[in-house]
């Protein structure tokens, strides 16, 4: 398959360990040669990108705004429409992988000091927003893009919120992988932050690959992922809604154990109450109050009957057998 060969060549040119080489360009060739005969192209100087959208990369230090941001010199992608910010995006690390190729690290191209990512195809409206990150040469129509689709829910005047609907990987202007986002949302006055947003199952799979394309062949991971859309004040991230407290395996195990302990405690309390009831019941049966009082006449007749009874004794083989009538 022509696409597979070309894409393998792209991912083979860049190693995940070369994170500091921001001056390298992802070069996309149209030839169909084998991977063994291909050599990486390095030290290619990229030209500044002219962006059609009013887009800028904010250069404010992120550490002053978010305590978890280890890469303080990296700044968020700020997409604006008519001078008004509508999308803020930042992540500590972006890595993608196709088939069994080496992980491709795109972090420096998006957030490095000399970032070359192009967000010119991004757009915002009242209900939807699209963040398009194109890596490599902006003039190359066969570039590699990562596109985020966000939705604004403001039907209720009391509370509105936004959510990440889908993440797509685009190559040669064609969607090659689509991941449906699950649980990535926040109210309009908050941003969304998660330590790891990934399609890998060991990371809770917040990105689920679509069944209709080649998504299962792709893997994508964002570390310290943060995004905000539609309602942005001052061009900075608002207080973050964190995903860590929701679906952690340790927390789920703790909840399951708590439920089991609660059931055991409820059963123990039930048995204790039942035993106390049995004690009171038997105490009542054994007490004199349980039997009706004898009348005086009946008591006298009973005594007379006892006095009228005799004792009969018989002697048999030198043994005394007595019959006592009561």
CSV table of C-alpha atoms in Angstrom, one decimal:
chain,number,residue,atom,x,y,z
A,1,UNK,CA,0.0,0.0,0.0
A,2,UNK,CA,1.5,3.3,-1.1
A,3,UNK,CA,0.3,5.3,1.9
A,4,UNK,CA,1.8,2.8,4.3
A,5,UNK,CA,5.2,2.9,2.7
A,6,UNK,CA,5.3,6.7,2.6
A,7,UNK,CA,4.0,7.0,6.2
A,8,UNK,CA,6.6,4.4,7.4
A,9,UNK,CA,9.3,6.6,5.8
A,10,UNK,CA,8.0,9.6,7.7
A,11,UNK,CA,8.0,8.0,11.1
A,12,UNK,CA,11.4,6.3,10.5
A,13,UNK,CA,13.0,9.7,10.0
A,14,UNK,CA,12.5,11.0,13.5
A,15,UNK,CA,13.3,9.2,16.7
A,16,UNK,CA,11.5,9.9,20.0
A,17,UNK,CA,14.9,10.5,21.8
A,18,UNK,CA,15.8,13.5,19.7
A,19,UNK,CA,13.4,15.9,21.5
A,20,UNK,CA,15.8,18.9,21.5
A,21,UNK,CA,16.3,18.9,17.7
A,22,UNK,CA,13.7,21.5,16.9
A,23,UNK,CA,15.5,22.5,13.7
A,24,UNK,CA,14.7,19.2,12.1
A,25,UNK,CA,11.8,19.0,9.7
A,26,UNK,CA,9.5,16.1,9.1
A,27,UNK,CA,10.1,15.5,5.4
A,28,UNK,CA,7.4,13.7,3.5
A,29,UNK,CA,8.6,12.0,0.2
A,30,UNK,CA,6.4,10.6,-2.5
A,31,UNK,CA,8.8,7.9,-3.5
A,32,UNK,CA,8.1,4.2,-2.8
A,33,UNK,CA,11.5,3.0,-1.8
A,34,UNK,CA,12.1,0.5,1.1
A,35,UNK,CA,12.8,1.6,4.6
A,36,UNK,CA,16.2,-0.1,4.6
A,37,UNK,CA,17.5,2.2,1.8
A,38,UNK,CA,16.2,5.4,3.3
A,39,UNK,CA,18.4,7.8,5.4
A,40,UNK,CA,17.0,10.5,7.7
A,41,UNK,CA,17.1,14.1,6.4
A,42,UNK,CA,18.5,16.4,9.1
A,43,UNK,CA,19.4,20.0,9.6
A,44,UNK,CA,16.8,21.3,7.3
A,45,UNK,CA,16.0,24.9,8.1
A,46,UNK,CA,12.3,25.6,8.2
A,47,UNK,CA,10.9,28.9,7.0
A,48,UNK,CA,8.5,31.0,9.2
A,49,UNK,CA,4.9,30.1,8.6
A,50,UNK,CA,2.4,32.6,7.4
A,51,UNK,CA,-0.9,31.9,9.1
A,52,UNK,CA,-4.3,32.9,7.6
A,53,UNK,CA,-6.1,32.8,11.0
A,54,UNK,CA,-5.3,35.4,13.6
A,55,UNK,CA,-3.2,32.9,15.5
A,56,UNK,CA,-0.3,33.4,17.8
A,57,UNK,CA,1.9,31.3,20.1
A,58,UNK,CA,1.8,33.0,23.5
A,59,UNK,CA,5.3,33.3,25.0
A,60,UNK,CA,4.3,33.7,28.6
A,61,UNK,CA,5.8,31.3,31.1
A,62,UNK,CA,3.4,28.6,31.9
A,63,UNK,CA,4.9,27.8,35.2
A,64,UNK,CA,3.6,31.0,36.6
A,65,UNK,CA,0.0,29.9,35.8
A,66,UNK,CA,0.1,26.1,36.3
A,67,UNK,CA,2.2,24.5,39.1
A,68,UNK,CA,2.4,21.1,37.3
A,69,UNK,CA,4.0,22.4,34.2
A,70,UNK,CA,7.6,21.2,34.2
A,71,UNK,CA,8.5,22.8,30.9
A,72,UNK,CA,7.9,26.4,31.9
A,73,UNK,CA,9.6,27.8,28.7
A,74,UNK,CA,6.9,26.1,26.6
A,75,UNK,CA,3.8,28.2,26.2
A,76,UNK,CA,0.3,27.3,25.1
A,77,UNK,CA,-1.1,27.4,21.6
A,78,UNK,CA,-3.4,30.4,21.5
A,79,UNK,CA,-6.0,30.5,18.7
A,80,UNK,CA,-7.9,33.8,18.4
A,81,UNK,CA,-10.7,35.0,16.2
A,82,UNK,CA,-10.9,38.8,15.7
A,83,UNK,CA,-8.4,39.3,18.5
A,84,UNK,CA,-10.5,37.3,21.0
A,85,UNK,CA,-8.9,34.0,22.2
A,86,UNK,CA,-11.1,31.0,21.6
A,87,UNK,CA,-8.8,28.0,22.1
A,88,UNK,CA,-5.9,27.4,24.5
A,89,UNK,CA,-3.9,24.2,24.2
A,90,UNK,CA,-0.8,22.9,25.9
A,91,UNK,CA,0.8,19.6,26.6
A,92,UNK,CA,4.1,18.5,28.0
A,93,UNK,CA,4.6,15.9,25.3
A,94,UNK,CA,3.0,14.8,22.1
A,95,UNK,CA,3.8,11.3,20.7
A,96,UNK,CA,2.3,9.3,17.9
A,97,UNK,CA,3.0,5.9,16.6
A,98,UNK,CA,2.0,4.0,13.4
A,99,UNK,CA,2.1,0.2,13.4
A,100,UNK,CA,5.4,-1.0,14.9
A,101,UNK,CA,7.4,2.2,14.1
A,102,UNK,CA,9.3,4.2,16.6
A,103,UNK,CA,7.4,6.7,18.7
A,104,UNK,CA,7.4,10.1,17.0
A,105,UNK,CA,7.8,13.0,19.4
A,106,UNK,CA,6.2,16.3,18.1
A,107,UNK,CA,6.6,18.3,21.3
A,108,UNK,CA,9.4,20.7,20.2
A,109,UNK,CA,7.7,21.5,16.9
A,110,UNK,CA,4.6,22.5,18.7
A,111,UNK,CA,5.9,24.2,21.9
A,112,UNK,CA,9.6,24.7,21.5
A,113,UNK,CA,11.4,28.0,21.4
A,114,UNK,CA,11.4,27.8,17.6
A,115,UNK,CA,8.1,26.1,17.2
A,116,UNK,CA,7.1,25.5,13.5
A,117,UNK,CA,3.6,24.1,14.0
A,118,UNK,CA,1.0,25.7,11.8
A,119,UNK,CA,-2.5,26.3,13.3
A,120,UNK,CA,-3.8,28.3,10.3
A,121,UNK,CA,-6.6,25.9,9.6
A,122,UNK,CA,-8.1,26.3,13.1
A,123,UNK,CA,-11.5,27.9,13.5
A,124,UNK,CA,-14.0,28.8,16.1
A,125,UNK,CA,-17.8,29.4,16.1
A,126,UNK,CA,-20.4,29.7,18.8
A,127,UNK,CA,-21.0,26.0,19.1
A,128,UNK,CA,-18.0,24.3,17.6
A,129,UNK,CA,-14.2,24.8,17.5
A,130,UNK,CA,-11.4,23.1,15.6
A,131,UNK,CA,-7.8,23.1,16.6
A,132,UNK,CA,-5.6,22.0,13.7
A,133,UNK,CA,-1.9,21.5,14.3
A,134,UNK,CA,0.1,20.9,11.1
A,135,UNK,CA,3.7,19.7,11.6
A,136,UNK,CA,6.5,20.2,9.2
A,137,UNK,CA,6.5,22.5,6.1
A,138,UNK,CA,3.3,24.4,6.0
A,139,UNK,CA,3.5,24.7,2.2
A,140,UNK,CA,3.7,20.9,1.8
A,141,UNK,CA,0.2,19.6,1.0
A,142,UNK,CA,1.3,16.1,2.2
A,143,UNK,CA,1.9,17.2,5.8
A,144,UNK,CA,1.0,15.5,9.0
A,145,UNK,CA,-1.8,17.1,11.0
A,146,UNK,CA,-3.5,16.5,14.4
A,147,UNK,CA,-7.0,18.0,14.6
A,148,UNK,CA,-9.1,18.5,17.7
A,149,UNK,CA,-12.8,19.0,17.4
A,150,UNK,CA,-14.5,20.6,20.4
A,151,UNK,CA,-18.2,21.3,21.1
A,152,UNK,CA,-19.8,24.0,23.2
A,153,UNK,CA,-23.0,23.1,25.1
A,154,UNK,CA,-24.8,26.3,26.2
A,155,UNK,CA,-28.4,25.3,25.8
A,156,UNK,CA,-29.0,25.8,29.5
A,157,UNK,CA,-28.5,29.3,30.8
A,158,UNK,CA,-27.7,28.1,34.3
A,159,UNK,CA,-24.5,26.2,33.3
A,160,UNK,CA,-22.6,25.7,30.1
A,161,UNK,CA,-19.7,23.4,29.3
A,162,UNK,CA,-17.4,22.3,26.5
A,163,UNK,CA,-16.1,18.9,25.6
A,164,UNK,CA,-13.4,17.4,23.3
A,165,UNK,CA,-15.4,15.4,20.8
A,166,UNK,CA,-12.8,13.9,18.5
A,167,UNK,CA,-9.0,13.8,17.8
A,168,UNK,CA,-8.0,13.1,14.2
A,169,UNK,CA,-4.6,12.3,12.5
A,170,UNK,CA,-4.5,13.6,9.0
A,171,UNK,CA,-2.0,12.8,6.3
A,172,UNK,CA,-2.1,14.0,2.7
A,173,UNK,CA,-5.3,15.9,3.4
A,174,UNK,CA,-7.0,12.7,4.3
A,175,UNK,CA,-8.2,11.5,7.8
A,176,UNK,CA,-6.2,8.4,8.5
A,177,UNK,CA,-7.1,7.9,12.2
A,178,UNK,CA,-10.0,9.1,14.3
A,179,UNK,CA,-10.3,8.8,18.1
A,180,UNK,CA,-13.5,9.5,20.0
A,181,UNK,CA,-12.8,11.3,23.2
A,182,UNK,CA,-14.6,10.1,26.4
A,183,UNK,CA,-14.9,12.1,29.6
A,184,UNK,CA,-12.9,15.1,28.4
A,185,UNK,CA,-15.0,18.0,29.3
A,186,UNK,CA,-15.2,21.0,31.7
A,187,UNK,CA,-17.6,23.8,32.5
A,188,UNK,CA,-17.2,27.0,30.6
A,189,UNK,CA,-15.4,28.7,33.5
A,190,UNK,CA,-12.8,26.0,33.8
A,191,UNK,CA,-10.1,24.4,31.6
A,192,UNK,CA,-9.6,20.6,31.4
A,193,UNK,CA,-6.4,19.0,32.5
A,194,UNK,CA,-5.3,15.4,32.6
A,195,UNK,CA,-1.9,13.9,33.3
A,196,UNK,CA,-2.2,11.5,30.4
A,197,UNK,CA,-4.7,11.5,27.5
A,198,UNK,CA,-4.0,8.4,25.4
A,199,UNK,CA,-5.4,5.8,23.1
A,200,UNK,CA,-3.5,3.1,25.1
A,201,UNK,CA,-5.5,0.9,27.3
A,202,UNK,CA,-3.0,1.0,30.2
A,203,UNK,CA,-3.7,4.7,30.4
A,204,UNK,CA,-7.5,4.4,30.7
A,205,UNK,CA,-8.1,4.9,27.0
A,206,UNK,CA,-9.7,8.4,27.0
A,207,UNK,CA,-9.2,8.3,23.2
A,208,UNK,CA,-11.1,5.4,21.6
A,209,UNK,CA,-10.1,4.5,18.1
A,210,UNK,CA,-12.8,4.4,15.5
A,211,UNK,CA,-13.9,1.2,13.9
A,212,UNK,CA,-14.4,2.6,10.4
A,213,UNK,CA,-10.8,3.4,9.4
A,214,UNK,CA,-7.2,2.5,10.2
A,215,UNK,CA,-7.3,4.0,13.7
A,216,UNK,CA,-6.4,0.8,15.3
A,217,UNK,CA,-3.0,0.9,13.7
A,218,UNK,CA,-2.3,4.3,15.3
A,219,UNK,CA,-1.4,5.2,18.9
A,220,UNK,CA,-1.4,8.7,20.3
A,221,UNK,CA,-0.5,10.0,23.7
A,222,UNK,CA,-0.5,13.5,25.3
A,223,UNK,CA,1.3,14.0,28.6
A,224,UNK,CA,0.0,16.8,31.0
A,225,UNK,CA,-2.8,17.6,28.5
A,226,UNK,CA,-4.7,20.8,29.1
A,227,UNK,CA,-7.2,22.5,26.8
A,228,UNK,CA,-9.8,25.3,27.1
A,229,UNK,CA,-12.2,26.6,24.5
A,230,UNK,CA,-14.9,29.2,23.9
A,231,UNK,CA,-14.8,31.2,27.2
A,232,UNK,CA,-11.3,32.4,27.8
A,233,UNK,CA,-10.4,35.4,29.9
A,234,UNK,CA,-7.1,37.3,29.7
A,235,UNK,CA,-5.6,34.8,27.3
A,236,UNK,CA,-4.7,32.4,30.2
A,237,UNK,CA,-6.0,29.0,31.3
A,238,UNK,CA,-8.7,29.1,33.9
A,239,UNK,CA,-8.7,26.9,36.9
A,240,UNK,CA,-8.5,23.3,35.7
A,241,UNK,CA,-10.9,20.4,36.1
A,242,UNK,CA,-8.6,17.4,36.6
A,243,UNK,CA,-9.4,13.9,35.5
A,244,UNK,CA,-7.2,12.2,38.1
A,245,UNK,CA,-10.0,11.8,40.6
A,246,UNK,CA,-12.5,10.0,38.3
A,247,UNK,CA,-11.3,6.7,36.9
A,248,UNK,CA,-8.1,5.8,38.6
A,249,UNK,CA,-7.8,2.0,39.0
A,250,UNK,CA,-6.5,2.4,42.6
A,251,UNK,CA,-9.6,4.5,43.4
A,252,UNK,CA,-11.9,2.0,41.8
A,253,UNK,CA,-10.3,-0.8,43.8
A,254,UNK,CA,-10.7,1.3,46.9
A,255,UNK,CA,-14.3,1.9,46.2
A,256,UNK,CA,-14.9,-1.8,45.6
A,257,UNK,CA,-13.2,-2.7,48.9
A,258,UNK,CA,-15.2,0.0,50.7
A,259,UNK,CA,-18.4,-1.5,49.4
A,260,UNK,CA,-17.5,-5.0,50.5
A,261,UNK,CA,-16.6,-3.7,54.0
A,262,UNK,CA,-19.9,-1.8,54.1
A,263,UNK,CA,-21.8,-5.0,53.3
A,264,UNK,CA,-19.9,-6.9,55.9
A,265,UNK,CA,-20.6,-4.2,58.5
A,266,UNK,CA,-24.3,-4.1,57.6
A,267,UNK,CA,-24.5,-7.9,58.0
A,268,UNK,CA,-22.7,-7.8,61.3
A,269,UNK,CA,-25.1,-5.2,62.7
A,270,UNK,CA,-28.1,-7.2,61.4
A,271,UNK,CA,-26.9,-10.3,63.2
A,272,UNK,CA,-26.2,-8.4,66.4
A,273,UNK,CA,-29.7,-6.9,66.4
A,274,UNK,CA,-31.2,-10.4,65.7
A,275,UNK,CA,-29.2,-12.0,68.6
A,276,UNK,CA,-30.4,-9.3,71.0
A,277,UNK,CA,-34.0,-9.9,69.9
A,278,UNK,CA,-33.6,-13.6,70.5
A,279,UNK,CA,-32.2,-12.9,74.0
A,280,UNK,CA,-35.1,-10.8,74.9
A,281,UNK,CA,-37.6,-13.3,73.5
A,282,UNK,CA,-36.2,-16.3,75.5
A,283,UNK,CA,-35.9,-14.2,78.7
A,284,UNK,CA,-39.6,-13.3,78.3
A,285,UNK,CA,-40.6,-17.0,77.8
A,286,UNK,CA,-38.6,-18.1,80.9
A,287,UNK,CA,-39.9,-15.4,83.2
A,288,UNK,CA,-43.0,-15.9,85.5
A,289,UNK,CA,-44.8,-13.1,83.7
A,290,UNK,CA,-45.2,-15.4,80.7
A,291,UNK,CA,-47.5,-17.8,82.6
A,292,UNK,CA,-51.0,-16.8,83.9
A,293,UNK,CA,-51.5,-16.5,87.7
A,294,UNK,CA,-53.3,-19.4,89.4
A,295,UNK,CA,-56.5,-18.6,91.1
A,296,UNK,CA,-56.7,-19.3,94.9
A,297,UNK,CA,-59.3,-22.1,94.4
A,298,UNK,CA,-57.3,-23.8,91.9
A,299,UNK,CA,-54.2,-23.7,94.1
A,300,UNK,CA,-56.1,-25.2,97.0
A,301,UNK,CA,-57.5,-28.1,94.9
A,302,UNK,CA,-54.0,-28.8,93.7
A,303,UNK,CA,-52.6,-29.0,97.2
A,304,UNK,CA,-55.4,-31.3,98.3
A,305,UNK,CA,-54.8,-33.6,95.3
A,306,UNK,CA,-51.1,-33.8,96.3
A,307,UNK,CA,-51.9,-34.8,99.9
A,308,UNK,CA,-54.3,-37.5,98.8
A,309,UNK,CA,-51.7,-39.3,96.8
A,310,UNK,CA,-50.0,-42.2,98.5
A,311,UNK,CA,-46.8,-44.1,98.1
A,312,UNK,CA,-46.9,-47.7,97.0
A,313,UNK,CA,-43.9,-49.9,97.6
A,314,UNK,CA,-43.2,-53.4,96.4
A,315,UNK,CA,-40.4,-55.7,97.3
A,316,UNK,CA,-39.1,-57.8,94.5
A,317,UNK,CA,-35.8,-59.9,94.8
A,318,UNK,CA,-34.6,-57.8,97.7
A,319,UNK,CA,-35.0,-54.6,95.7
A,320,UNK,CA,-37.4,-52.0,96.6
A,321,UNK,CA,-39.4,-50.5,93.9
A,322,UNK,CA,-41.6,-47.5,94.7
A,323,UNK,CA,-44.3,-45.9,92.7
A,324,UNK,CA,-44.9,-42.4,93.5
A,325,UNK,CA,-48.1,-40.9,92.3
A,326,UNK,CA,-48.1,-37.2,91.7
